[in-house]
Coordinates of C-alpha atoms in Angstrom, one line a residue:
M378 CA -23.6 -0.8 -24.3
S379 CA -20.1 -1.6 -24.2
S380 CA -18.5 -4.8 -21.6
N381 CA -15.4 -3.2 -20.6
Y382 CA -14.5 -5.1 -16.7
H383 CA -11.2 -6.3 -17.8
L384 CA -7.3 -5.4 -18.7
N385 CA -7.2 -6.0 -22.8
D386 CA -4.3 -5.0 -24.6
G387 CA -6.2 -6.3 -28.0
S388 CA -3.4 -8.5 -29.1
S389 CA -2.9 -12.5 -29.1
R390 CA 0.0 -12.3 -26.1
Q391 CA 0.3 -14.8 -23.6
P392 CA -1.7 -12.8 -20.2
R393 CA 1.5 -11.5 -18.8
M394 CA 2.2 -9.6 -15.4
E395 CA 3.1 -5.5 -16.1
I396 CA 4.6 -4.0 -12.6
Q397 CA 3.5 -0.3 -12.6
Q398 CA 5.7 2.2 -10.0
S399 CA 3.5 4.5 -7.3
W400 CA 4.1 8.4 -8.5
W401 CA 3.1 9.0 -5.0
A402 CA 5.1 6.4 -4.1
M403 CA 8.3 8.3 -5.6
I404 CA 7.0 11.3 -3.4
G405 CA 10.8 12.3 -1.2
L406 CA 12.9 9.9 -2.8
G407 CA 16.6 11.2 -3.7
E408 CA 19.6 11.2 -2.9
N409 CA 22.2 13.3 -0.4
G410 CA 19.7 15.0 1.5
R411 CA 18.6 15.8 -2.8
E412 CA 15.3 14.6 -4.4
W413 CA 15.4 13.2 -7.8
T414 CA 14.2 16.0 -10.2
M415 CA 11.0 14.2 -11.8
E416 CA 13.4 12.9 -15.4
E417 CA 15.5 11.4 -13.1
K418 CA 12.5 9.9 -11.0
F419 CA 11.2 8.2 -14.5
E420 CA 14.8 7.0 -14.8
K421 CA 14.6 5.1 -12.0
I422 CA 11.9 4.0 -12.8
A423 CA 12.9 2.8 -16.0
E424 CA 16.6 1.6 -15.0
A425 CA 14.3 -0.1 -12.4
G426 CA 12.5 -2.3 -14.6
F427 CA 9.4 -1.1 -13.8
T428 CA 6.9 -1.3 -17.0
G429 CA 5.4 2.0 -16.4
I430 CA 3.8 4.1 -13.8
S431 CA -0.3 5.1 -12.1
A432 CA -0.3 8.8 -10.7
T433 CA -3.6 10.8 -10.5
M434 CA -3.6 13.3 -13.8
P435 CA -1.3 15.2 -14.8
S436 CA -2.1 18.8 -15.0
E437 CA -3.3 20.2 -18.5
Q438 CA -0.6 22.5 -18.2
D439 CA 1.9 19.1 -17.9
Y440 CA 0.3 16.4 -20.2
A441 CA 3.3 17.3 -22.9
Q442 CA 6.2 16.7 -20.0
W443 CA 4.0 13.8 -19.3
H444 CA 4.2 12.3 -22.5
S445 CA 7.6 13.5 -23.8
L446 CA 8.2 11.1 -20.9
L447 CA 5.9 7.8 -21.2
D448 CA 7.2 7.8 -25.1
K449 CA 10.9 8.1 -24.1
H450 CA 10.1 5.1 -21.3
Q451 CA 7.6 2.9 -22.9
F452 CA 5.7 3.5 -20.1
S453 CA 2.0 2.8 -19.8
F454 CA 0.1 4.7 -17.2
S455 CA -3.2 3.3 -15.1
T456 CA -4.6 6.0 -13.0
I457 CA -6.1 7.2 -10.0
A458 CA -9.8 9.0 -9.3
F459 CA -11.5 10.0 -6.0
P460 CA -15.3 9.7 -7.7
A461 CA -18.7 10.6 -5.3
N462 CA -20.4 10.0 -7.4
V463 CA -21.2 9.7 -11.2
K464 CA -21.0 12.4 -12.6
D465 CA -17.3 12.6 -11.1
M466 CA -16.3 9.6 -13.2
L467 CA -17.5 11.2 -16.1
D468 CA -15.0 13.7 -15.8
T469 CA -12.6 11.7 -15.2
L470 CA -13.2 9.7 -17.9
E471 CA -13.1 13.1 -20.1
T472 CA -9.7 14.1 -18.7
A473 CA -8.4 10.5 -19.7
K474 CA -9.4 10.5 -22.9
Q475 CA -8.5 14.5 -23.4
F476 CA -4.6 13.3 -21.4
G477 CA -5.4 9.7 -24.3
R478 CA -3.3 6.8 -23.4
V479 CA -5.0 6.0 -19.7
Q480 CA -4.6 2.0 -18.9
Y481 CA -7.2 1.6 -16.6
I482 CA -8.9 3.6 -13.9
N483 CA -8.1 2.7 -10.3
S484 CA -11.2 4.1 -7.8
Q485 CA -10.9 5.2 -4.5
V486 CA -14.9 5.5 -4.1
M487 CA -15.9 8.0 -1.8
D488 CA -16.9 8.4 1.1
A489 CA -16.7 6.0 4.4
F490 CA -20.2 6.7 5.2
V491 CA -22.2 5.7 1.7
I492 CA -23.1 2.1 3.4
G493 CA -25.5 -0.9 1.9
D494 CA -27.7 -0.2 -1.4
E495 CA -26.8 3.0 -1.8
A496 CA -23.1 2.1 -2.5
V497 CA -24.3 -1.3 -4.9
Q498 CA -25.8 1.4 -6.6
L499 CA -23.3 4.3 -6.7
L500 CA -20.7 1.8 -7.4
E501 CA -22.9 0.2 -10.2
G502 CA -23.5 3.5 -12.5
L503 CA -19.4 4.2 -11.4
L504 CA -18.6 1.0 -13.9
D505 CA -21.2 1.4 -15.7
A506 CA -20.0 5.4 -17.3
S507 CA -16.6 3.0 -17.6
S508 CA -17.3 0.4 -19.7
E509 CA -19.9 2.8 -21.8
A510 CA -16.3 5.0 -22.4
G511 CA -14.4 2.2 -23.1
I512 CA -11.8 2.0 -20.2
P513 CA -11.4 -0.8 -17.4
Q514 CA -12.0 0.2 -14.0
F515 CA -10.8 -1.4 -10.6
I516 CA -12.1 -0.3 -7.2
E517 CA -9.6 0.0 -4.7
T518 CA -10.0 -2.5 -1.0
H519 CA -9.5 1.0 1.2
R520 CA -9.6 2.7 3.4
G521 CA -12.1 6.0 4.8
R522 CA -13.7 5.1 1.5
I523 CA -16.5 3.0 0.2
T524 CA -14.3 -0.1 1.2
Q525 CA -13.9 0.9 4.7
D526 CA -13.8 -2.6 5.7
L527 CA -14.0 -5.7 4.6
L528 CA -16.9 -7.3 5.3
R529 CA -18.3 -3.8 3.5
T530 CA -17.1 -4.5 1.1
T531 CA -17.3 -8.8 0.1
D532 CA -21.2 -8.4 0.1
Y533 CA -20.3 -4.9 -2.8
V534 CA -18.4 -7.7 -4.0
R535 CA -21.2 -10.3 -4.0
A536 CA -23.8 -8.3 -5.0
L537 CA -21.8 -7.2 -8.7
P538 CA -20.6 -9.6 -10.7
Q539 CA -18.7 -7.6 -13.1
L540 CA -17.1 -5.0 -10.0
K541 CA -12.7 -6.5 -10.3
L542 CA -10.9 -4.7 -7.6
I543 CA -7.2 -3.5 -7.3
I544 CA -6.6 -5.4 -3.8
D545 CA -4.7 -3.2 -1.5
L546 CA -5.2 -6.0 1.6
S547 CA -3.2 -4.4 3.8
H548 CA -5.4 -1.6 4.7
Y549 CA -8.3 -4.3 6.0
I550 CA -5.4 -5.8 8.4
V551 CA -3.8 -2.8 10.3
G552 CA -7.7 -1.5 10.3
G553 CA -9.4 -4.9 11.6
E554 CA -6.0 -5.1 13.9
L555 CA -5.3 -9.4 11.8
D556 CA -2.4 -10.9 12.1
G557 CA -3.3 -13.2 9.6
N558 CA -3.8 -16.9 11.3
H559 CA -8.2 -14.8 11.2
S560 CA -10.1 -18.1 9.6
R561 CA -13.3 -15.5 9.3
A562 CA -11.2 -12.7 7.6
E563 CA -9.2 -16.0 5.2
A564 CA -12.5 -16.6 3.9
E565 CA -13.5 -13.0 3.1
F566 CA -9.9 -12.4 1.7
D567 CA -11.6 -14.8 -0.8
V568 CA -14.0 -13.6 -1.9
L569 CA -12.8 -10.6 -2.4
L570 CA -9.3 -12.2 -4.4
Q571 CA -11.6 -14.5 -6.4
R572 CA -11.5 -10.4 -7.7
T573 CA -8.6 -9.4 -8.2
A574 CA -7.9 -7.1 -12.0
G575 CA -4.4 -5.3 -9.7
I576 CA -2.5 -6.1 -7.3
H577 CA -0.8 -2.4 -4.7
G578 CA 1.7 -4.1 -2.8
R579 CA 2.6 -2.8 0.8
I580 CA 2.9 -5.2 4.2
S581 CA 0.6 -4.0 7.4
N582 CA 0.0 -5.7 10.0
G583 CA -2.4 -5.3 13.1
E584 CA -1.1 -1.5 14.3
Q585 CA 0.8 -0.2 10.7
V586 CA -0.4 0.3 7.1
Q587 CA 2.7 -0.3 6.4
V588 CA 5.9 -1.5 8.2
D589 CA 9.8 -2.6 7.4
M590 CA 10.4 -5.7 5.5
A591 CA 13.4 -6.5 7.5
S592 CA 14.2 -7.8 3.3
G593 CA 11.1 -9.8 3.2
A594 CA 12.8 -11.0 6.7
H595 CA 8.7 -9.4 8.2
P596 CA 7.1 -12.4 9.8
M597 CA 4.1 -10.6 7.9
V598 CA 5.3 -10.7 4.5
N599 CA 5.0 -14.8 4.2
H600 CA 0.3 -14.2 4.5
F601 CA 1.2 -11.0 1.9
K602 CA 3.0 -13.6 -0.4
R603 CA 0.2 -15.8 0.3
W604 CA -2.6 -13.5 -0.9
W605 CA -1.1 -12.3 -4.0
R606 CA -0.6 -15.4 -5.1
K607 CA -3.7 -16.6 -4.6
G608 CA -5.2 -13.4 -6.7
M609 CA -2.7 -14.1 -9.2
Q610 CA -3.9 -18.0 -9.4
N611 CA -7.4 -16.7 -9.6
W612 CA -7.1 -13.8 -12.0
Y613 CA -4.6 -16.3 -14.8
A614 CA -7.4 -19.4 -14.2
N615 CA -9.2 -16.2 -16.3
A616 CA -7.7 -14.5 -18.5
V617 CA -7.6 -14.2 -21.7
P618 CA -4.6 -13.8 -25.0
G619 CA -3.8 -10.1 -24.8
D620 CA -5.0 -9.8 -20.7
I621 CA -2.4 -8.2 -18.5
L622 CA -2.3 -8.0 -14.4
S623 CA -1.5 -5.0 -13.0
F624 CA 1.5 -4.9 -10.4
I625 CA 1.8 -1.7 -8.4
P626 CA 5.0 -1.8 -5.4
E627 CA 2.4 1.0 -3.4
L628 CA 4.8 2.5 -0.2
G629 CA 4.0 6.1 0.6
P630 CA 5.6 8.9 2.2
P631 CA 5.3 9.6 5.0
G632 CA 3.1 9.9 7.3
Y633 CA 2.4 6.4 5.8
A634 CA 6.5 5.7 6.4
I635 CA 7.7 4.5 10.0
T636 CA 10.5 8.3 10.5
R637 CA 11.8 9.3 13.7
L638 CA 13.4 12.5 14.7
V639 CA 16.7 13.2 14.7
E640 CA 19.2 15.8 16.5
D641 CA 17.8 18.7 14.6
G642 CA 14.6 17.7 14.9
R643 CA 13.6 16.4 11.0
E644 CA 11.8 13.7 10.8
V645 CA 13.3 10.9 8.7
E646 CA 12.1 7.2 7.2
T647 CA 13.6 4.4 8.9
T648 CA 13.9 2.4 5.6
D649 CA 14.8 2.7 2.6
R650 CA 11.5 3.1 0.5
W651 CA 13.1 3.1 -2.9
Q652 CA 14.8 -0.5 -1.9
E653 CA 12.1 -2.3 -0.8
A654 CA 10.1 -1.1 -4.0
L655 CA 12.4 -3.1 -5.0
L656 CA 12.1 -6.0 -2.8
L657 CA 8.5 -6.1 -3.8
K658 CA 9.0 -6.0 -7.2
Q659 CA 10.5 -9.0 -6.9
I660 CA 8.8 -10.5 -5.3
A661 CA 5.1 -10.7 -7.1
E662 CA 7.9 -11.9 -10.3
E663 CA 8.4 -14.3 -8.4
L664 CA 5.2 -15.4 -7.4
W665 CA 4.0 -15.0 -11.0
E666 CA 5.9 -17.0 -12.3
E667 CA 5.6 -19.4 -9.7
V668 CA 1.8 -18.9 -11.6
V669 CA 2.5 -19.4 -14.9
A670 CA 4.9 -22.7 -14.2
E671 CA 2.6 -23.9 -12.3
A672 CA -0.9 -23.6 -14.5
A673 CA 1.4 -24.9 -17.2
S674 CA 2.4 -27.8 -15.5
Q675 CA -1.6 -28.3 -14.9
Q676 CA -1.9 -28.6 -18.6
T677 CA 1.4 -31.3 -19.3
I678 CA -0.9 -33.3 -16.6
R679 CA -4.3 -33.3 -18.8

């Protein structure tokens, strides 16, 4: 059986971070009351300097359009799956091969009521299937999934050395009503961050899964920056030439986004979700530069 538990492009390039944009996070975005078209969304993502897109698999009839736009903008593409069993993963892998350009699979494994040994066996089977197919698969830390809570997910990590994670700690902060200052939670986060394969950028607090970042001034921003930086450091310390770390701003539309009702009864978002995505991208780039520079300085000292 092949071993394919990390993302590598086969090149001799320095390990690097790529920042894709979530296609789900583009829902409803536009100007002057009109949502951007598919082509306009691609243009906006390209103009902002993203390297690719993360999305669920397109319908087969849309393959040609997706291929054309991905090629036009020289974008990478990662996909999101929701497997409940190994057959689901095999079907996803077959579809990914038909589509032809899937960089990796981000799995939100169903569901929150699968626990203990059953969960470990399911995760192992999913990872074996994707490794055999030669397409990396990473498991997202997500509420309502097999990774429902922090403690059970650290158990899975300890049981499965090949398990690599798409880190989205926003789910555990809101799910556990945490404020970023809980020492026990911090120790468990450290376990997960050792397995960082990618990061989803979203800021939550103990009550809301997606908060207004207030241009970076929200008190939770520094906590998330600290966690993301630690995940990047852990990944970089073990990276080899050609390895790629994924960072994806993932700010959801309503009802992730906070909304208010206006006089005509419409529900409008209280933040500029696109501008906040660009801020998350900027934060990730700054953290990455710090991590690389720190690693270089330590090499020099040695």
